[in-house]
Coordinates of C-alpha atoms in Angstrom, one line a residue:
M1 CA 48.0 -84.4 -12.2
S2 CA 44.7 -84.4 -14.4
G3 CA 46.6 -81.8 -16.4
E4 CA 49.2 -84.1 -17.2
L5 CA 50.1 -85.4 -21.0
G6 CA 49.7 -88.5 -21.6
V7 CA 52.8 -88.6 -24.9
L8 CA 54.7 -87.3 -22.1
N9 CA 54.2 -90.1 -19.5
A10 CA 54.6 -92.5 -22.3
L11 CA 58.1 -91.5 -22.7
D12 CA 58.8 -91.0 -19.0
V13 CA 57.9 -94.9 -18.0
A14 CA 58.7 -96.4 -21.8
K15 CA 61.1 -99.7 -21.4
T16 CA 64.6 -99.4 -22.8
Q17 CA 64.4 -100.4 -26.3
L18 CA 65.6 -99.6 -29.5
Y19 CA 64.6 -96.3 -30.4
H20 CA 66.5 -95.3 -27.7
F21 CA 69.6 -96.6 -28.9
T22 CA 69.0 -95.1 -32.3
T23 CA 69.2 -91.8 -31.3
I24 CA 72.5 -92.7 -28.8
V25 CA 73.9 -93.7 -31.8
I26 CA 72.8 -91.1 -33.9
A27 CA 73.8 -87.9 -31.2
G28 CA 76.9 -89.8 -30.2
M29 CA 78.3 -89.9 -34.0
G30 CA 78.0 -85.9 -33.5
F31 CA 80.4 -86.3 -30.3
F32 CA 82.4 -88.8 -32.1
T33 CA 83.3 -86.4 -34.8
D34 CA 83.6 -82.9 -32.0
A35 CA 85.9 -85.2 -29.7
Y36 CA 87.8 -86.2 -33.0
D37 CA 87.8 -82.4 -34.5
L38 CA 89.0 -80.7 -31.4
F39 CA 91.4 -82.7 -30.5
C40 CA 93.1 -84.1 -32.9
I41 CA 95.1 -80.9 -33.4
S42 CA 97.3 -82.0 -31.0
L43 CA 98.7 -84.4 -32.7
V44 CA 99.8 -82.3 -35.4
T45 CA 101.2 -79.2 -34.0
R46 CA 104.2 -80.5 -34.0
L47 CA 104.4 -81.2 -37.0
L48 CA 103.6 -78.3 -38.6
G49 CA 106.3 -76.5 -36.6
R50 CA 108.6 -78.1 -38.1
I51 CA 107.0 -78.5 -41.9
Y52 CA 106.2 -74.6 -42.2
Y53 CA 108.6 -73.0 -39.5
T54 CA 112.2 -74.7 -39.5
E55 CA 114.8 -72.9 -40.8
P56 CA 118.3 -73.4 -43.0
N57 CA 120.8 -74.8 -40.6
A58 CA 119.1 -74.6 -37.1
L59 CA 120.4 -76.7 -34.0
K60 CA 116.8 -78.3 -33.4
P61 CA 112.9 -78.6 -35.6
G62 CA 111.1 -75.5 -36.0
T63 CA 108.2 -75.5 -33.6
L64 CA 104.8 -73.2 -33.9
P65 CA 105.6 -69.3 -32.9
P66 CA 103.5 -68.8 -29.6
N67 CA 101.3 -66.1 -31.6
V68 CA 100.2 -69.0 -34.0
Q69 CA 99.9 -72.0 -31.7
A70 CA 97.7 -70.8 -29.4
A71 CA 95.1 -69.9 -32.4
V72 CA 96.0 -72.5 -33.9
T73 CA 95.0 -74.2 -31.1
G74 CA 92.5 -72.3 -29.8
V75 CA 90.7 -71.4 -32.4
A76 CA 88.5 -74.1 -32.7
L77 CA 87.4 -73.4 -29.1
C78 CA 86.6 -69.7 -29.8
G79 CA 83.8 -70.9 -33.0
T80 CA 83.0 -73.5 -30.1
L81 CA 81.7 -71.1 -27.9
A82 CA 79.8 -69.0 -30.2
G83 CA 78.6 -72.2 -31.9
Q84 CA 77.0 -73.0 -28.5
L85 CA 75.5 -70.1 -27.8
F86 CA 73.6 -69.4 -31.3
F87 CA 72.9 -72.9 -31.9
G88 CA 71.3 -73.4 -28.3
W89 CA 69.3 -70.4 -28.6
L90 CA 68.2 -71.5 -32.3
G91 CA 67.0 -75.0 -30.9
D92 CA 64.6 -73.1 -28.7
K93 CA 63.7 -71.0 -31.5
L94 CA 63.1 -73.5 -34.9
G95 CA 63.2 -76.9 -33.2
R96 CA 66.0 -78.9 -32.4
K97 CA 65.5 -80.9 -35.5
K98 CA 65.8 -78.0 -37.9
V99 CA 68.5 -76.6 -36.3
Y100 CA 70.7 -80.5 -36.0
G101 CA 71.2 -81.1 -39.8
L102 CA 72.8 -77.8 -40.4
T103 CA 75.4 -78.0 -37.7
L104 CA 76.8 -81.3 -39.6
I105 CA 77.1 -80.0 -42.5
L106 CA 78.9 -77.3 -41.2
M107 CA 80.9 -79.9 -39.5
V108 CA 81.1 -82.1 -42.4
V109 CA 82.5 -78.9 -44.9
C110 CA 85.0 -77.4 -42.8
S111 CA 86.3 -80.9 -41.4
V112 CA 87.2 -81.6 -45.1
A113 CA 87.9 -77.5 -45.4
S114 CA 91.1 -78.0 -42.8
G115 CA 92.1 -80.1 -44.5
L116 CA 93.0 -78.5 -48.2
S117 CA 94.4 -75.2 -46.3
F118 CA 95.7 -73.1 -49.1
G119 CA 98.5 -70.6 -49.5
S120 CA 102.3 -70.4 -50.8
S121 CA 103.6 -69.0 -47.6
P122 CA 103.8 -70.4 -44.0
K123 CA 101.4 -67.1 -42.4
S124 CA 98.4 -68.0 -44.9
V125 CA 98.2 -71.4 -44.5
M126 CA 98.2 -71.4 -40.9
A127 CA 95.4 -68.2 -41.2
T128 CA 93.2 -70.9 -43.6
L129 CA 93.7 -73.3 -41.2
C130 CA 92.5 -70.9 -38.4
F131 CA 89.6 -69.5 -40.7
F132 CA 87.9 -73.1 -41.5
R133 CA 88.7 -74.6 -37.2
F134 CA 86.8 -71.6 -36.0
W135 CA 83.8 -72.4 -38.1
L136 CA 84.5 -76.1 -37.6
G137 CA 84.2 -75.5 -34.2
F138 CA 81.2 -73.4 -35.1
G139 CA 79.1 -76.9 -36.0
I140 CA 80.9 -78.4 -33.4
G141 CA 79.4 -75.8 -30.9
G142 CA 76.0 -76.7 -31.9
D143 CA 76.0 -80.4 -31.0
Y144 CA 76.1 -79.4 -27.3
P145 CA 73.4 -78.8 -26.7
L146 CA 70.5 -80.0 -29.6
S147 CA 72.0 -83.5 -29.2
A148 CA 71.9 -83.3 -24.9
T149 CA 68.9 -82.0 -25.2
I150 CA 67.1 -84.4 -27.8
M151 CA 68.7 -87.3 -26.1
S152 CA 66.7 -85.9 -22.5
E153 CA 63.9 -85.2 -24.0
Y154 CA 63.1 -89.2 -25.8
A155 CA 64.8 -90.7 -22.5
N156 CA 62.4 -92.6 -20.5
K157 CA 63.1 -91.4 -16.6
K158 CA 64.9 -94.0 -14.8
T159 CA 67.8 -94.6 -17.6
R160 CA 68.1 -90.7 -18.7
G161 CA 71.5 -90.0 -17.0
A162 CA 72.9 -93.5 -18.9
F163 CA 71.5 -92.4 -22.1
I164 CA 72.4 -88.5 -21.9
A165 CA 76.0 -89.9 -20.9
A166 CA 76.7 -92.2 -23.1
V167 CA 76.3 -89.8 -26.0
F168 CA 78.2 -87.4 -25.0
A169 CA 81.2 -90.7 -24.0
M170 CA 81.3 -91.3 -27.6
Q171 CA 83.7 -88.3 -26.9
G172 CA 86.0 -91.2 -25.6
F173 CA 85.9 -93.0 -28.5
G174 CA 86.6 -89.1 -30.6
I175 CA 89.8 -88.9 -28.2
L176 CA 91.3 -92.4 -29.2
G177 CA 90.1 -92.8 -33.0
G178 CA 92.0 -89.4 -33.1
G179 CA 94.8 -91.1 -31.9
I180 CA 94.5 -94.5 -34.0
V181 CA 94.5 -93.0 -37.5
A182 CA 97.6 -90.8 -36.6
L183 CA 99.2 -93.8 -35.7
I184 CA 97.9 -95.2 -39.3
V185 CA 98.8 -92.3 -41.0
A186 CA 102.4 -91.9 -39.4
S187 CA 103.1 -95.6 -39.9
A188 CA 101.9 -95.8 -42.9
F189 CA 104.5 -92.6 -44.1
D190 CA 107.5 -93.4 -41.7
H191 CA 107.3 -97.4 -43.3
K192 CA 107.2 -96.4 -46.9
Y193 CA 109.8 -93.4 -46.5
N194 CA 111.8 -94.6 -43.5
V195 CA 113.0 -91.2 -43.0
P196 CA 116.7 -90.5 -40.3
S197 CA 115.8 -88.6 -37.1
F198 CA 116.2 -84.2 -37.2
K199 CA 119.8 -84.7 -35.7
E200 CA 120.9 -87.2 -38.6
N201 CA 120.4 -85.3 -41.2
P202 CA 117.8 -82.6 -40.9
A203 CA 116.5 -81.8 -44.0
A204 CA 115.8 -85.5 -45.1
S205 CA 113.8 -85.8 -41.9
L206 CA 111.2 -83.0 -43.1
L207 CA 110.7 -85.0 -46.6
L208 CA 108.6 -82.1 -48.3
P209 CA 106.2 -82.6 -49.7
Q210 CA 105.2 -85.9 -48.6
F211 CA 104.6 -85.3 -44.9
D212 CA 102.9 -81.9 -46.0
Y213 CA 100.4 -84.9 -46.3
V214 CA 100.1 -86.6 -43.2
W215 CA 98.5 -83.6 -41.2
R216 CA 95.9 -82.8 -44.1
L217 CA 94.6 -86.7 -44.3
I218 CA 94.5 -86.4 -40.4
L219 CA 92.4 -83.4 -40.0
M220 CA 90.4 -84.9 -42.7
F221 CA 89.6 -87.8 -41.7
G222 CA 87.1 -85.8 -39.2
A223 CA 84.5 -85.3 -41.9
L224 CA 83.3 -89.4 -42.5
P225 CA 81.8 -90.6 -39.0
A226 CA 79.6 -87.3 -39.1
A227 CA 78.9 -87.4 -43.5
L228 CA 77.7 -91.3 -42.5
T229 CA 74.8 -89.9 -40.2
Y230 CA 73.1 -87.4 -41.6
Y231 CA 70.4 -89.6 -43.3
W232 CA 69.6 -90.7 -40.4
R233 CA 69.6 -87.6 -37.9
M234 CA 66.9 -85.5 -40.6
Q235 CA 64.9 -88.8 -40.6
M236 CA 64.2 -88.3 -36.7
P237 CA 61.0 -87.1 -35.6
E238 CA 61.2 -83.7 -33.8
T239 CA 60.7 -84.1 -29.9
A240 CA 57.4 -84.6 -28.3
R241 CA 58.5 -82.1 -25.4
Y242 CA 58.8 -79.5 -28.3
T243 CA 56.4 -80.5 -30.4
A244 CA 53.6 -80.4 -27.2
L245 CA 55.3 -78.1 -24.7
V246 CA 57.2 -75.2 -27.6
A247 CA 55.2 -75.7 -30.9
K248 CA 51.9 -76.2 -28.7
N249 CA 51.2 -78.4 -32.0
A250 CA 49.2 -81.8 -29.7
K251 CA 48.4 -83.1 -33.7
Q252 CA 52.0 -83.7 -34.9
V253 CA 52.7 -84.9 -31.5
A254 CA 50.4 -87.0 -31.4
L255 CA 51.2 -88.3 -34.7
D256 CA 55.5 -88.1 -35.0
M257 CA 55.1 -90.1 -31.7
S258 CA 52.9 -92.6 -33.2
K259 CA 55.7 -93.9 -35.7
V260 CA 58.2 -93.8 -32.9
L261 CA 56.6 -95.7 -30.2
Q262 CA 54.0 -97.9 -32.7
V263 CA 51.2 -97.1 -31.2
E264 CA 48.4 -94.7 -31.5
I265 CA 49.0 -91.9 -29.3
E266 CA 45.8 -89.5 -28.4
V267 CA 45.7 -85.9 -29.7
E268 CA 45.1 -83.6 -26.6
E269 CA 44.6 -80.5 -27.4
E270 CA 43.2 -79.2 -24.2
K271 CA 46.0 -80.5 -21.9
V272 CA 48.7 -78.9 -24.1
E273 CA 46.7 -75.3 -24.3
K274 CA 46.2 -76.0 -20.5
Y275 CA 50.1 -77.0 -19.9
T276 CA 51.5 -75.0 -22.1
G277 CA 49.1 -71.7 -21.1
S278 CA 50.0 -71.5 -17.6
E279 CA 51.8 -68.2 -16.8
R280 CA 54.0 -70.1 -14.4
N281 CA 55.0 -71.5 -17.9
S282 CA 55.8 -68.8 -19.9
Y283 CA 58.8 -66.5 -17.9
G284 CA 61.7 -65.8 -20.3
L285 CA 65.4 -66.4 -19.9
F286 CA 65.8 -63.0 -18.1
S287 CA 63.3 -63.2 -16.2
K288 CA 62.6 -62.5 -12.2
E289 CA 60.9 -66.1 -11.9
F290 CA 63.6 -67.2 -14.0
A291 CA 65.7 -66.2 -11.6
K292 CA 64.0 -67.5 -9.3
R293 CA 63.8 -70.7 -10.0
H294 CA 66.7 -71.5 -11.5
G295 CA 69.5 -68.6 -11.5
L296 CA 71.6 -70.7 -9.1
P297 CA 71.0 -73.9 -11.0
L298 CA 72.2 -71.9 -13.5
V299 CA 75.0 -70.4 -12.2
G300 CA 76.1 -73.9 -10.8
T301 CA 76.0 -76.0 -14.3
C302 CA 78.0 -72.9 -15.7
S303 CA 80.8 -72.5 -12.7
T304 CA 81.4 -76.1 -12.3
W305 CA 81.6 -76.5 -16.3
F306 CA 83.8 -73.3 -16.3
L307 CA 86.3 -75.2 -13.9
L308 CA 86.3 -78.4 -15.3
D309 CA 87.4 -77.7 -18.6
I310 CA 90.5 -75.0 -17.7
A311 CA 91.7 -78.3 -16.0
F312 CA 90.6 -81.1 -18.8
Y313 CA 91.7 -79.2 -21.5
S314 CA 95.2 -78.1 -20.4
Q315 CA 95.8 -81.7 -20.3
N316 CA 94.2 -83.1 -23.3
L317 CA 95.4 -80.4 -25.5
F318 CA 99.1 -80.1 -24.0
Q319 CA 99.8 -83.8 -23.0
K320 CA 102.4 -83.9 -25.9
D321 CA 104.5 -81.0 -23.4
I322 CA 103.9 -83.0 -20.5
F323 CA 105.0 -86.6 -22.2
S324 CA 108.3 -84.6 -23.1
A325 CA 109.1 -83.0 -19.7
I326 CA 109.0 -86.6 -18.4
G327 CA 110.8 -88.2 -21.1
W328 CA 108.1 -90.2 -22.2
I329 CA 108.6 -88.7 -25.8
P330 CA 112.3 -88.9 -26.9
P331 CA 113.5 -84.9 -27.9
A332 CA 112.1 -83.7 -30.8
A333 CA 115.5 -83.7 -32.9
E334 CA 116.2 -87.5 -32.6
M335 CA 112.7 -88.5 -34.1
S336 CA 112.4 -87.6 -37.8
A337 CA 109.1 -85.2 -38.4
I338 CA 106.9 -88.8 -39.3
H339 CA 108.0 -90.6 -35.9
E340 CA 107.4 -87.7 -33.4
V341 CA 104.1 -87.7 -34.9
Y342 CA 103.8 -91.5 -34.3
K343 CA 104.6 -91.2 -30.5
I344 CA 102.4 -88.5 -29.8
A345 CA 99.6 -90.1 -31.2
R346 CA 100.5 -93.1 -29.1
A347 CA 101.0 -91.7 -26.0
Q348 CA 97.4 -89.9 -26.4
T349 CA 96.0 -93.5 -27.8
L350 CA 96.9 -95.6 -24.5
I351 CA 95.2 -92.9 -22.2
A352 CA 92.2 -92.8 -24.1
L353 CA 92.5 -96.2 -24.6
F354 CA 93.3 -96.6 -20.4
S355 CA 91.9 -94.2 -18.3
T356 CA 89.2 -91.5 -20.3
V357 CA 86.8 -94.3 -22.4
P358 CA 86.1 -96.3 -19.2
G359 CA 85.8 -93.5 -17.3
Y360 CA 82.8 -92.2 -19.6
W361 CA 82.1 -95.8 -19.7
F362 CA 81.9 -96.1 -15.7
T363 CA 79.7 -92.7 -15.6
V364 CA 77.1 -94.5 -18.2
A365 CA 76.8 -97.2 -16.1
L366 CA 76.4 -96.1 -12.6
I367 CA 75.1 -92.4 -13.1
D368 CA 71.1 -93.5 -12.1
Y369 CA 72.0 -95.6 -9.5
M370 CA 74.6 -93.0 -7.5
G371 CA 72.9 -90.0 -8.8
R372 CA 74.9 -86.7 -10.5
F373 CA 76.0 -84.9 -7.7
A374 CA 77.5 -88.1 -6.2
I375 CA 79.4 -88.6 -9.7
Q376 CA 80.5 -84.6 -9.8
L377 CA 81.5 -84.7 -6.7
M378 CA 83.3 -87.6 -6.4
G379 CA 85.1 -86.7 -9.7
F380 CA 86.5 -83.4 -8.9
F381 CA 88.2 -85.0 -5.6
F382 CA 89.9 -87.2 -6.8
M383 CA 90.8 -84.8 -9.8
T384 CA 92.4 -82.7 -6.9
V385 CA 94.0 -85.5 -4.6
F386 CA 95.8 -86.7 -8.2
M387 CA 96.4 -83.7 -9.4
F388 CA 98.1 -82.7 -6.2
A389 CA 99.9 -85.8 -5.8
L390 CA 101.2 -85.1 -9.3
A391 CA 102.7 -81.6 -8.4
I392 CA 103.5 -81.3 -4.8
P393 CA 106.1 -84.2 -5.7
Y394 CA 107.4 -83.2 -9.5
D395 CA 111.1 -83.7 -9.1
H396 CA 110.4 -87.3 -8.0
W397 CA 107.9 -88.7 -10.9
S398 CA 110.5 -86.3 -13.7
H399 CA 113.5 -89.2 -12.7
K400 CA 113.4 -91.9 -15.6
E401 CA 113.2 -94.6 -13.4
N402 CA 109.7 -93.2 -11.6
R403 CA 108.1 -92.0 -15.2
I404 CA 105.8 -94.8 -15.4
G405 CA 104.0 -93.6 -12.0
F406 CA 103.6 -90.6 -13.0
V407 CA 101.5 -91.5 -16.4
V408 CA 99.8 -93.9 -13.8
M409 CA 98.7 -90.6 -12.0
Y410 CA 97.8 -88.6 -15.0
S411 CA 95.7 -91.3 -15.9
L412 CA 93.6 -91.4 -13.2
T413 CA 93.0 -87.7 -13.5
F414 CA 91.5 -88.1 -16.9
F415 CA 89.7 -91.0 -15.5
F416 CA 88.4 -89.3 -12.7
A417 CA 87.9 -86.2 -15.5
N418 CA 85.9 -88.7 -16.7
F419 CA 83.7 -90.9 -14.5
G420 CA 83.1 -86.9 -12.5
P421 CA 82.6 -84.1 -13.1
N422 CA 82.8 -84.9 -17.6
S423 CA 80.4 -86.1 -18.2
T424 CA 78.0 -84.7 -15.5
T425 CA 77.9 -81.0 -16.3
F426 CA 76.7 -82.4 -19.6
V427 CA 74.5 -84.1 -18.4
V428 CA 72.2 -82.1 -15.5
P429 CA 71.5 -78.8 -18.2
A430 CA 70.1 -81.0 -20.0
E431 CA 67.6 -82.7 -17.7
I432 CA 67.1 -79.2 -15.1
F433 CA 65.7 -76.4 -17.4
P434 CA 62.8 -76.0 -19.4
A435 CA 61.6 -76.8 -22.7
R436 CA 61.2 -73.5 -24.3
L437 CA 64.5 -72.7 -22.6
R438 CA 66.3 -75.7 -22.2
S439 CA 68.6 -76.0 -24.8
T440 CA 69.7 -72.9 -24.3
C441 CA 70.5 -72.7 -21.0
H442 CA 72.4 -76.0 -21.8
G443 CA 74.2 -73.8 -24.7
I444 CA 75.2 -71.2 -22.2
S445 CA 76.5 -73.8 -19.6
A446 CA 78.5 -75.7 -22.4
A447 CA 79.5 -71.9 -23.1
A448 CA 80.7 -71.2 -20.3
G449 CA 82.5 -75.0 -20.2
K450 CA 84.5 -74.1 -23.2
A451 CA 85.5 -70.3 -22.3
G452 CA 87.2 -72.5 -19.9
A453 CA 88.6 -74.3 -22.2
I454 CA 89.9 -71.3 -23.6
V455 CA 91.9 -69.8 -20.7
G456 CA 93.5 -73.7 -20.2
A457 CA 94.4 -73.6 -23.5
F458 CA 95.9 -70.6 -23.6
G459 CA 97.0 -70.6 -20.5
F460 CA 98.8 -73.6 -20.0
L461 CA 100.8 -73.0 -23.2
Y462 CA 102.6 -70.2 -21.7
A463 CA 102.0 -70.8 -17.7
A464 CA 104.3 -73.8 -18.6
Q465 CA 107.1 -72.5 -20.0
S466 CA 110.2 -73.6 -17.5
K467 CA 111.0 -70.7 -15.0
D468 CA 114.1 -71.2 -16.9
P469 CA 115.3 -69.0 -19.6
T470 CA 117.0 -71.5 -21.6
K471 CA 114.8 -74.2 -20.9
T472 CA 111.1 -71.9 -22.7
D473 CA 109.9 -73.1 -26.3
K474 CA 111.4 -70.8 -28.6
G475 CA 109.3 -67.3 -28.8
Y476 CA 108.1 -68.1 -25.5
P477 CA 108.3 -66.0 -22.8
T478 CA 109.2 -67.6 -19.1
G479 CA 106.7 -69.2 -17.2
I480 CA 106.1 -70.7 -13.7
G481 CA 106.8 -74.7 -15.1
I482 CA 104.4 -77.4 -15.4
K483 CA 104.4 -78.4 -11.1
N484 CA 103.3 -75.0 -10.8
S485 CA 100.6 -75.0 -13.5
L486 CA 99.7 -78.2 -12.0
I487 CA 99.0 -76.9 -8.2
M488 CA 96.7 -74.4 -9.8
L489 CA 95.2 -77.3 -11.9
G490 CA 94.5 -78.6 -8.4
V491 CA 93.1 -75.0 -7.1
I492 CA 91.1 -75.2 -9.6
N493 CA 89.6 -78.6 -9.7
F494 CA 88.7 -77.9 -5.7
A495 CA 87.2 -75.0 -6.8
G496 CA 84.7 -77.1 -8.8
M497 CA 84.0 -79.2 -6.0
L498 CA 82.8 -76.1 -3.9
F499 CA 80.8 -74.8 -7.1
T500 CA 79.5 -78.8 -7.4
L501 CA 76.9 -77.8 -4.4
L502 CA 74.7 -75.5 -6.3
V503 CA 73.7 -78.4 -8.9
P504 CA 70.7 -79.9 -7.6
E505 CA 70.1 -83.8 -8.4
S506 CA 68.1 -84.8 -11.2
K507 CA 68.0 -88.8 -10.5
G508 CA 64.7 -90.3 -11.1
K509 CA 62.8 -87.4 -11.9
S510 CA 60.8 -86.7 -14.5
L511 CA 61.8 -83.0 -16.7
E512 CA 58.8 -81.6 -16.1
E513 CA 59.0 -82.1 -12.2
L514 CA 62.5 -81.0 -12.6
S515 CA 61.6 -77.5 -14.5
G516 CA 58.4 -77.2 -11.9
E517 CA 56.6 -77.0 -16.1
N518 CA 53.8 -80.0 -14.6
E519 CA 52.7 -77.2 -11.6
G520 CA 49.1 -75.3 -12.4
D521 CA 48.6 -71.8 -11.3
G522 CA 45.4 -72.6 -9.4
D523 CA 45.5 -76.7 -8.7
V524 CA 47.5 -78.5 -5.4
K525 CA 51.0 -79.5 -6.1
A526 CA 50.7 -83.2 -7.0
T527 CA 53.3 -85.1 -4.4
G528 CA 56.0 -87.2 -6.1
N529 CA 54.3 -90.1 -5.5
E530 CA 50.6 -88.7 -7.3
R531 CA 52.3 -87.8 -9.9
D532 CA 54.2 -90.9 -10.6
G533 CA 51.0 -93.3 -10.0
S534 CA 49.6 -91.0 -12.5
A535 CA 52.3 -91.4 -15.4
I536 CA 52.4 -94.5 -14.9
Q537 CA 48.0 -95.0 -14.8
T538 CA 47.7 -92.6 -18.2
A539 CA 50.5 -94.1 -19.9
A540 CA 50.0 -97.9 -18.8
T541 CA 48.5 -99.2 -21.8
L542 CA 50.5 -97.2 -24.5
S543 CA 54.1 -98.3 -22.4
S544 CA 52.8 -101.7 -22.6
A545 CA 53.4 -101.9 -26.6
V546 CA 56.1 -99.6 -26.2
A547 CA 58.0 -102.5 -24.6
T548 CA 58.3 -104.4 -27.6
A549 CA 58.1 -101.3 -30.1
T550 CA 61.3 -100.6 -32.9
V551 CA 62.0 -97.5 -34.4

């Protein structure tokens, strides 16, 4: 089409080069921090219970009361949900870059503040911890829509899926990093103090106040990677698609992309006005036109992310309980407080190293070949299969000689979550919605996911309790047990397969083609081949120079 913007075409057909990888690293380090901060809490909740809730002369180490456990575990998820909605909307109103730095500052400050949680009683310490983790989650929430949108709007259409998935794949390294930091801190304290188990000497196994520093150090470390990337995040120019299609500033987009691509970009005032002035490109989020064009896809992205996160977060946040149930982690009384942290961290690190991280990078490698739809459907299918394979013969897996098999099967559910819907649910909402609503719609989809995470975190906390009142954790009512909880998660994964049918395939298409923004009011709509030919012809000179450009 004659109205196509040359700068956007140039980005679509540009060869992979340094500025793509720079963007992946800058956005990805935010996700490293996000995952570290969200999941490291599961490494220290047992320690918090021992330190603040162990009663004198008790036969077992203390544990967090049910309401405190739920609050400490879930409050960051609540903050994340709120942040995704707020910053997603703000990213479309003020621009991606302006909001991007704010989320990072919030994450750095609240990571440090979480570790400095103060108070003279267990209740006050937990209250301040929850307060700061809520605002930490609020900042993390903003990183989801902004990072995804920025990466999608910088990427070329051939490898866009891999680039967005690579940003999200840093979440795997964040989970792995949390486990490694906890292992190092726990090993250092254990080596220095070498305390006995709780059974041998309850008081000495806690070693207060030294072990109180352990959980604080683990939580505070999350501020470091975020702080290191702040400068580079602030140096990124606003995305061309926001500047041209939302801010409608043809001169600024030409200036910004000239620096990124290191070629001279023509100012296209008339094309920007024609592009953005079309009635077809001015409908709002709550309009009939949006519902007609994007309603079902938005339902699809929201529902699949919601269902996925019920399973994914319940598995991640409470894997320590599952490993305890099958005996991979010894009973609490047989360990000191610091040794328990080490055992839990080792289990999480092994799962992350051999299943979580590889799953993410399988998606990065194959998403632009297999497509988003196929990977998501496949992932939900195998998650369903392996969850039922764990749940139905659960008594078999609980025997000592079969525990390794359980861990392998459990790891495969993580692998296919990440080589599947955990990655694709992040990628697709950043591609299929119009530029002026892209960050908002991604935020809505991500918030639906966090609503699922909250259901999974809070629900699994109670549901996984034993049916036998004598075997439940202190203060908890009886639940449906690990076996039935796993069956429920299998059913939820199957539902995710069905709702995937609402999600469109976005492989190989430009963002404007996917969103319908390149359709004129009175013009005959160009075919896909015509559009691609026009894009390549318009950007021929630019893309040849871009091939060797550096940032």
